[in-house]
Amino acid sequence: MRETPLISFVVPCYNSAEYMRRGIDSILLDGDEPREHIEIILVNDGSTDDTEQIAREYEERHPSIVRVVSQENGGHGAAVMAGVRAAVGTYLKVLDSDDRLDARALTALLDAVASFPPDNRPDVVLTDYVYDNHALKKNRRIGYRRTVPARRTVTWDQVSRPRMGSYFLMHAILYKRSVLLESGLELPRHTFYVDNLYASIPLRHTHTLYYLPVPLYYYFIGREDQSVNEKIMISRLDQQLRVNRIMIDELRVENIASRSLRRYLLHYLTIITSVSLTFAVLAKTPEAKAQGRELLAYLKAHNYPAYRAYRRTPMSIGLSARGPGAHRFIRTTYGVIRKRFGFN
C-alpha cells in the first residue's frame, strides 16, 4: 500500500493544452526524474481542446503520482473543489495550469514538510510567490518576512500586523488538507475570483503557521484573456462583487478567538472591498458606480465590524470622494500601483 503523499497538487485545467505541460512538469520532475512523496490531481473542467488527452498521457506514464479527474465545465472553483475531494495528501496546494513552481523552492518545501512532527504539523504553510509578467518582461517577488517569523511553527498571536498592501494570495498558501475539509469550504460554480474565498474562509480554522521564504509559485500574467486582465475584470465586475459579498457574509469576527487572526481577516476583506470599489470606478458607467455604492451599503448592513475596519483605511478616503477629479485620482493611483507590481 502506497504511503500518504506529503503534498497533493491540484491543477485545474480548462482548454490548457497550449501551456499545461510546463506547470505539470514543474511539479512532477526533479531534474529528469519524477519526484517522490507527492501526488498530482489534474482536473479537466470540460475542456474542448487536447487538455484531456495530455492529462491522460501523464497519468499513463506516472500512474502512482498522477490522477485525472474529468467533469463537465463548472469553472475554476468547481475544478478546485473536485481536486480537494479527490486528494489524499497531508497538505494540498493549488497550481493553476498556466503557472509554474520553482524546482529548488519545491525541494525546500518538501524537505520542510517532511521535517514536521506528525503530531504537530502546522495548519498552513506560506511561501513567497512571483508576479511573472511576460508582457512587461519583469518579475516581482512577494514575501512575508515582516509579517510572519520564518522557518518555525508559530501561532497567529505571533504574526505581526500586516502592512497595508500585504496579504496571503492563494499562490502563497499550502493548507493541511484536513483544515480544508473541516472548514466546509465550497467555492461557487461558474464564478471567477474565487481564489479570494480559498485564501480566507479556511484560514479561520487555522491556529498554527509556518513560513518558508522561498520563491515557490510563479504567477504568470500578461495574457489578454486572463481573468485578472483589467478590461476583463471590469467586464466581470458582477462576479468580483459576488465573491466580495460571500466574504462579507462568511467573516464573523465574534467567532474567531485569536485577535491577530481577526485583524488579518478584516484587513484582507478591506483590501478586496477596495479592489471591488476601484473597478467600479474604472468601469466609468453609472451602473458600476451604483454597484459600488450598493456593495458599501451591504458591507455596513451585514458586517459592521468589517465596515468600520474599511472606513479606517486610507483607500476608503479616496474611494469615498465624489466627482471627476477624485475618480481621475483613483485611476491614476491604480495605474501607478499596477506598473510598480507588474500585474495586468
Coordinates of C-alpha atoms in Angstrom, one line a residue:
M1 CA 0.0 0.0 0.0
R2 CA 1.4 3.4 -1.0
E3 CA 2.2 5.8 1.8
T4 CA 0.2 9.0 2.1
P5 CA 1.7 11.7 -0.1
L6 CA 3.2 14.7 1.7
I7 CA 1.5 17.1 -0.7
S8 CA -1.4 16.8 -3.2
F9 CA -1.1 19.3 -6.0
V10 CA -4.4 20.2 -7.6
V11 CA -4.1 21.5 -11.2
P12 CA -7.4 22.9 -12.6
C13 CA -7.3 22.7 -16.4
Y14 CA -9.7 24.3 -18.9
N15 CA -8.5 24.4 -22.5
S16 CA -5.0 24.4 -21.2
A17 CA -3.3 22.2 -23.9
E18 CA -1.1 25.1 -25.0
Y19 CA 0.7 25.6 -21.7
M20 CA -0.2 22.9 -19.1
R21 CA 2.9 20.7 -19.6
R22 CA 5.2 23.4 -18.2
G23 CA 3.2 23.6 -15.0
I24 CA 2.8 19.9 -14.6
D25 CA 6.5 19.2 -15.2
S26 CA 7.4 21.9 -12.7
I27 CA 5.7 19.8 -10.0
L28 CA 6.5 16.3 -11.3
L29 CA 10.1 16.4 -12.3
D30 CA 13.2 16.7 -10.1
G31 CA 15.7 17.1 -12.9
D32 CA 14.9 14.2 -15.2
E33 CA 13.3 12.0 -12.5
P34 CA 9.8 12.0 -11.0
R35 CA 9.6 13.4 -7.5
E36 CA 8.6 11.2 -4.5
H37 CA 6.1 11.8 -1.8
I38 CA 3.7 13.8 -3.9
E39 CA 0.5 13.3 -6.0
I40 CA -0.9 15.4 -8.8
I41 CA -4.6 15.7 -9.4
L42 CA -5.3 17.0 -12.9
V43 CA -8.8 18.3 -13.1
N44 CA -10.2 18.6 -16.7
D45 CA -13.0 21.1 -16.3
G46 CA -14.9 20.3 -19.5
S47 CA -12.2 21.3 -22.0
T48 CA -12.8 21.2 -25.7
D49 CA -9.1 21.1 -26.8
D50 CA -6.5 18.4 -26.1
T51 CA -6.4 19.0 -22.4
E52 CA -7.9 15.6 -21.6
Q53 CA -5.5 13.7 -23.9
I54 CA -2.5 15.4 -22.4
A55 CA -3.7 14.8 -18.8
R56 CA -4.2 11.1 -19.6
E57 CA -0.7 10.8 -21.1
Y58 CA 0.7 12.0 -17.8
E59 CA -1.5 9.6 -15.9
E60 CA -0.4 6.6 -18.0
R61 CA 3.3 7.5 -17.7
H62 CA 3.1 8.1 -13.9
P63 CA 0.2 6.1 -12.5
S64 CA 1.5 6.2 -9.0
I65 CA 1.7 10.0 -9.0
V66 CA -0.8 11.5 -11.4
R67 CA -4.5 11.1 -11.4
V68 CA -7.1 12.7 -13.8
V69 CA -10.5 13.9 -12.7
S70 CA -12.8 14.8 -15.6
Q71 CA -16.0 16.7 -15.2
E72 CA -18.5 19.0 -17.1
N73 CA -17.4 22.6 -17.1
G74 CA -18.1 24.2 -13.7
G75 CA -15.5 26.9 -13.6
H76 CA -12.3 27.4 -11.6
G77 CA -14.0 26.9 -8.2
A78 CA -15.7 23.7 -9.2
A79 CA -12.4 22.3 -10.5
V80 CA -10.5 23.2 -7.3
M81 CA -13.2 21.5 -5.2
A82 CA -13.1 18.4 -7.4
G83 CA -9.4 18.2 -6.7
V84 CA -9.8 18.8 -3.0
R85 CA -12.3 15.9 -2.8
A86 CA -10.0 13.6 -4.8
A87 CA -6.8 14.3 -3.0
V88 CA -5.3 12.1 -0.2
G89 CA -2.2 14.0 0.7
T90 CA -1.4 15.5 4.1
Y91 CA -1.2 19.0 2.6
L92 CA -2.8 20.5 -0.5
K93 CA -1.5 23.1 -3.0
V94 CA -3.4 24.5 -6.0
L95 CA -1.4 25.3 -9.1
D96 CA -3.2 27.0 -12.0
S97 CA -2.4 25.3 -15.3
D98 CA -0.7 28.4 -16.8
D99 CA 1.5 28.9 -13.8
R100 CA 4.6 27.0 -12.6
L101 CA 6.6 26.1 -9.5
D102 CA 10.3 26.7 -8.9
A103 CA 12.2 23.4 -8.7
R104 CA 14.6 24.3 -5.9
A105 CA 11.9 26.0 -3.9
L106 CA 9.7 23.0 -4.2
T107 CA 12.5 20.7 -3.0
A108 CA 12.9 23.0 0.0
L109 CA 9.2 22.9 0.7
L110 CA 9.0 19.1 0.6
D111 CA 12.0 18.9 2.9
A112 CA 10.3 21.3 5.3
V113 CA 7.0 19.4 5.3
A114 CA 8.8 16.1 5.8
S115 CA 10.5 17.6 8.9
F116 CA 7.3 18.5 10.7
P117 CA 6.5 16.2 13.6
P118 CA 3.4 14.0 12.7
D119 CA 1.6 15.2 15.9
N120 CA 2.5 18.9 15.4
R121 CA 2.1 19.8 11.8
P122 CA 1.3 23.5 11.1
D123 CA -2.2 24.1 9.8
V124 CA -1.0 26.3 6.9
V125 CA 2.4 26.8 5.3
L126 CA 3.2 30.1 3.5
T127 CA 5.8 30.6 0.8
D128 CA 6.7 33.5 -1.5
Y129 CA 5.3 33.9 -5.0
V130 CA 6.5 35.8 -8.0
Y131 CA 4.5 38.0 -10.4
D132 CA 5.8 36.6 -13.7
N133 CA 4.8 39.2 -16.2
H134 CA 5.8 38.2 -19.7
A135 CA 4.2 41.2 -21.4
L136 CA 6.3 43.7 -19.4
K137 CA 9.2 41.2 -19.1
K138 CA 9.6 41.8 -15.4
N139 CA 9.2 39.8 -12.2
R140 CA 8.3 40.9 -8.7
R141 CA 8.7 38.6 -5.7
I142 CA 6.2 38.9 -2.9
G143 CA 7.2 37.7 0.6
Y144 CA 6.1 37.9 4.2
R145 CA 9.3 38.4 6.3
R146 CA 7.9 41.5 8.0
T147 CA 4.7 39.7 9.0
V148 CA 5.4 36.0 9.8
P149 CA 8.6 34.6 11.6
A150 CA 10.4 32.4 9.1
R151 CA 11.2 28.7 9.3
R152 CA 9.4 27.9 12.6
T153 CA 5.9 27.0 13.5
V154 CA 4.1 29.9 15.2
T155 CA 0.6 30.7 16.3
W156 CA -1.4 33.6 14.9
D157 CA -0.6 35.6 18.0
Q158 CA 3.0 35.7 16.9
V159 CA 2.0 37.2 13.5
S160 CA 2.7 40.9 13.1
R161 CA 0.1 43.4 12.0
P162 CA 0.1 43.2 8.1
R163 CA 1.2 46.1 6.1
M164 CA -1.4 48.0 4.0
G165 CA -0.8 46.1 0.8
S166 CA 0.3 42.7 2.2
Y167 CA -1.9 39.7 2.2
F168 CA -1.7 35.9 1.5
L169 CA -2.8 35.1 -2.0
M170 CA -3.8 31.5 -2.9
H171 CA -0.4 31.2 -4.6
A172 CA 1.3 31.6 -1.2
I173 CA -0.8 29.1 0.7
L174 CA -0.3 25.4 1.4
Y175 CA -3.2 24.1 3.6
K176 CA -3.3 21.0 5.7
R177 CA -5.9 19.0 3.8
S178 CA -7.8 18.3 7.0
V179 CA -8.2 22.0 7.5
L180 CA -9.8 22.4 4.1
L181 CA -12.3 19.7 4.8
E182 CA -13.1 20.9 8.3
S183 CA -13.7 24.4 7.1
G184 CA -16.6 23.4 4.9
L185 CA -15.2 25.4 2.0
E186 CA -17.5 25.3 -1.1
L187 CA -16.5 27.5 -4.0
P188 CA -19.3 28.8 -6.3
R189 CA -19.6 27.4 -9.8
H190 CA -19.0 29.5 -12.9
T191 CA -17.6 32.3 -10.9
F192 CA -14.2 34.0 -11.3
Y193 CA -12.0 35.4 -8.4
V194 CA -12.9 32.5 -6.0
D195 CA -9.3 32.4 -5.1
N196 CA -10.1 35.1 -2.5
L197 CA -12.5 32.7 -0.8
Y198 CA -9.9 29.9 -0.9
A199 CA -7.4 32.3 0.8
S200 CA -9.8 33.4 3.5
I201 CA -12.5 31.0 4.5
P202 CA -10.3 28.0 5.5
L203 CA -7.9 30.4 7.2
R204 CA -10.5 30.9 10.0
H205 CA -9.9 27.3 11.0
T206 CA -6.1 27.6 11.3
H207 CA -4.2 28.0 14.5
T208 CA -0.5 27.5 13.5
L209 CA 1.6 28.7 10.6
Y210 CA 5.0 28.0 9.1
Y211 CA 6.6 30.5 6.7
L212 CA 9.3 29.3 4.3
P213 CA 10.8 32.3 2.5
V214 CA 11.4 30.7 -0.9
P215 CA 10.0 31.8 -4.3
L216 CA 7.9 28.8 -5.0
Y217 CA 5.0 30.0 -7.1
Y218 CA 5.5 31.8 -10.4
Y219 CA 2.2 33.5 -11.2
F220 CA 2.0 34.0 -15.0
I221 CA 0.3 37.3 -16.0
G222 CA 0.2 39.3 -19.2
R223 CA -2.2 37.4 -21.4
E224 CA -5.0 39.4 -22.8
D225 CA -7.6 36.7 -22.0
Q226 CA -6.7 36.3 -18.3
S227 CA -9.4 36.8 -15.7
V228 CA -7.1 39.4 -13.9
N229 CA -6.7 41.5 -17.0
E230 CA -8.1 44.9 -16.3
K231 CA -10.6 45.0 -19.1
I232 CA -11.9 41.5 -18.3
M233 CA -12.1 42.4 -14.6
I234 CA -14.3 45.3 -15.4
S235 CA -16.5 43.2 -17.7
R236 CA -16.8 40.7 -14.8
L237 CA -17.4 43.2 -12.1
D238 CA -20.6 41.4 -11.1
Q239 CA -18.6 38.2 -10.2
Q240 CA -16.0 40.2 -8.2
L241 CA -18.9 41.7 -6.3
R242 CA -20.5 38.3 -5.7
V243 CA -17.2 37.0 -4.2
N244 CA -16.9 40.1 -2.1
R245 CA -20.4 39.6 -0.7
I246 CA -19.7 36.0 0.2
M247 CA -16.6 37.1 2.0
I248 CA -18.7 39.7 3.9
D249 CA -21.2 37.0 4.9
E250 CA -18.6 34.4 5.9
L251 CA -16.5 36.6 8.1
R252 CA -17.9 36.7 11.6
V253 CA -15.2 38.1 13.9
E254 CA -17.1 37.3 17.0
N255 CA -16.4 33.6 16.3
I256 CA -12.7 34.0 16.0
A257 CA -10.7 33.7 19.2
S258 CA -7.3 35.0 18.0
R259 CA -7.1 38.8 17.9
S260 CA -4.3 38.6 15.3
L261 CA -6.3 36.3 13.0
R262 CA -9.4 38.6 13.3
R263 CA -7.2 41.6 12.5
Y264 CA -5.7 39.8 9.4
L265 CA -9.1 38.6 8.0
L266 CA -10.6 42.1 8.4
H267 CA -7.5 43.5 6.7
Y268 CA -7.9 41.1 3.8
L269 CA -11.6 41.9 3.4
T270 CA -10.9 45.6 3.3
I271 CA -8.4 45.1 0.5
I272 CA -10.8 43.0 -1.6
T273 CA -13.6 45.6 -0.9
S274 CA -11.2 48.3 -2.1
V275 CA -10.4 46.4 -5.2
S276 CA -14.1 45.9 -6.0
L277 CA -14.8 49.6 -5.5
T278 CA -11.8 50.6 -7.6
F279 CA -13.0 48.6 -10.5
A280 CA -16.5 50.1 -10.1
V281 CA -14.8 53.4 -10.7
L282 CA -12.6 52.2 -13.5
A283 CA -15.7 50.9 -15.4
K284 CA -16.8 54.5 -15.9
T285 CA -20.5 53.7 -16.0
P286 CA -23.4 54.9 -13.8
E287 CA -24.4 51.2 -13.3
A288 CA -21.0 50.3 -12.0
K289 CA -20.8 53.3 -9.7
A290 CA -24.3 52.3 -8.3
Q291 CA -23.0 48.7 -7.8
G292 CA -20.1 50.1 -5.8
R293 CA -22.4 52.1 -3.5
E294 CA -24.6 49.1 -3.1
L295 CA -21.6 47.0 -2.0
L296 CA -20.6 49.5 0.6
A297 CA -24.2 49.6 1.9
Y298 CA -24.2 45.8 2.0
L299 CA -20.9 45.8 4.0
K300 CA -22.3 48.3 6.5
A301 CA -25.6 46.4 6.9
H302 CA -24.3 42.8 7.1
N303 CA -20.9 43.1 8.7
Y304 CA -20.4 46.3 10.7
P305 CA -17.0 45.4 12.2
A306 CA -15.7 44.9 8.7
Y307 CA -17.3 48.2 7.5
R308 CA -15.7 50.0 10.4
A309 CA -12.3 48.5 9.6
Y310 CA -12.7 49.5 5.9
R311 CA -13.6 53.1 6.9
R312 CA -10.3 53.4 8.8
T313 CA -8.2 52.6 5.7
P314 CA -6.5 55.3 3.5
M315 CA -8.2 53.8 0.4
S316 CA -11.7 54.4 1.8
I317 CA -11.0 58.2 1.8
G318 CA -10.1 58.3 -1.9
L319 CA -12.9 55.9 -2.9
S320 CA -15.5 57.8 -0.9
A321 CA -14.7 61.1 -2.8
R322 CA -17.1 62.3 -5.4
G323 CA -16.6 64.0 -8.8
P324 CA -14.4 63.5 -11.9
G325 CA -11.3 64.8 -10.1
A326 CA -11.5 62.1 -7.4
H327 CA -12.1 59.4 -10.0
R328 CA -9.1 60.6 -12.1
F329 CA -7.0 60.3 -8.9
I330 CA -8.2 56.7 -8.3
R331 CA -7.5 55.7 -11.9
T332 CA -4.0 57.3 -11.8
T333 CA -3.2 55.7 -8.4
Y334 CA -4.3 52.3 -9.8
G335 CA -2.1 52.8 -12.8
V336 CA 0.9 53.6 -10.7
I337 CA 0.4 50.5 -8.4
R338 CA -0.2 48.3 -11.4
K339 CA 3.1 49.5 -13.0
R340 CA 5.0 49.0 -9.8
F341 CA 3.8 45.5 -9.1
G342 CA 3.7 44.3 -12.7
F343 CA 0.2 42.8 -12.6
N344 CA -2.2 43.2 -15.6

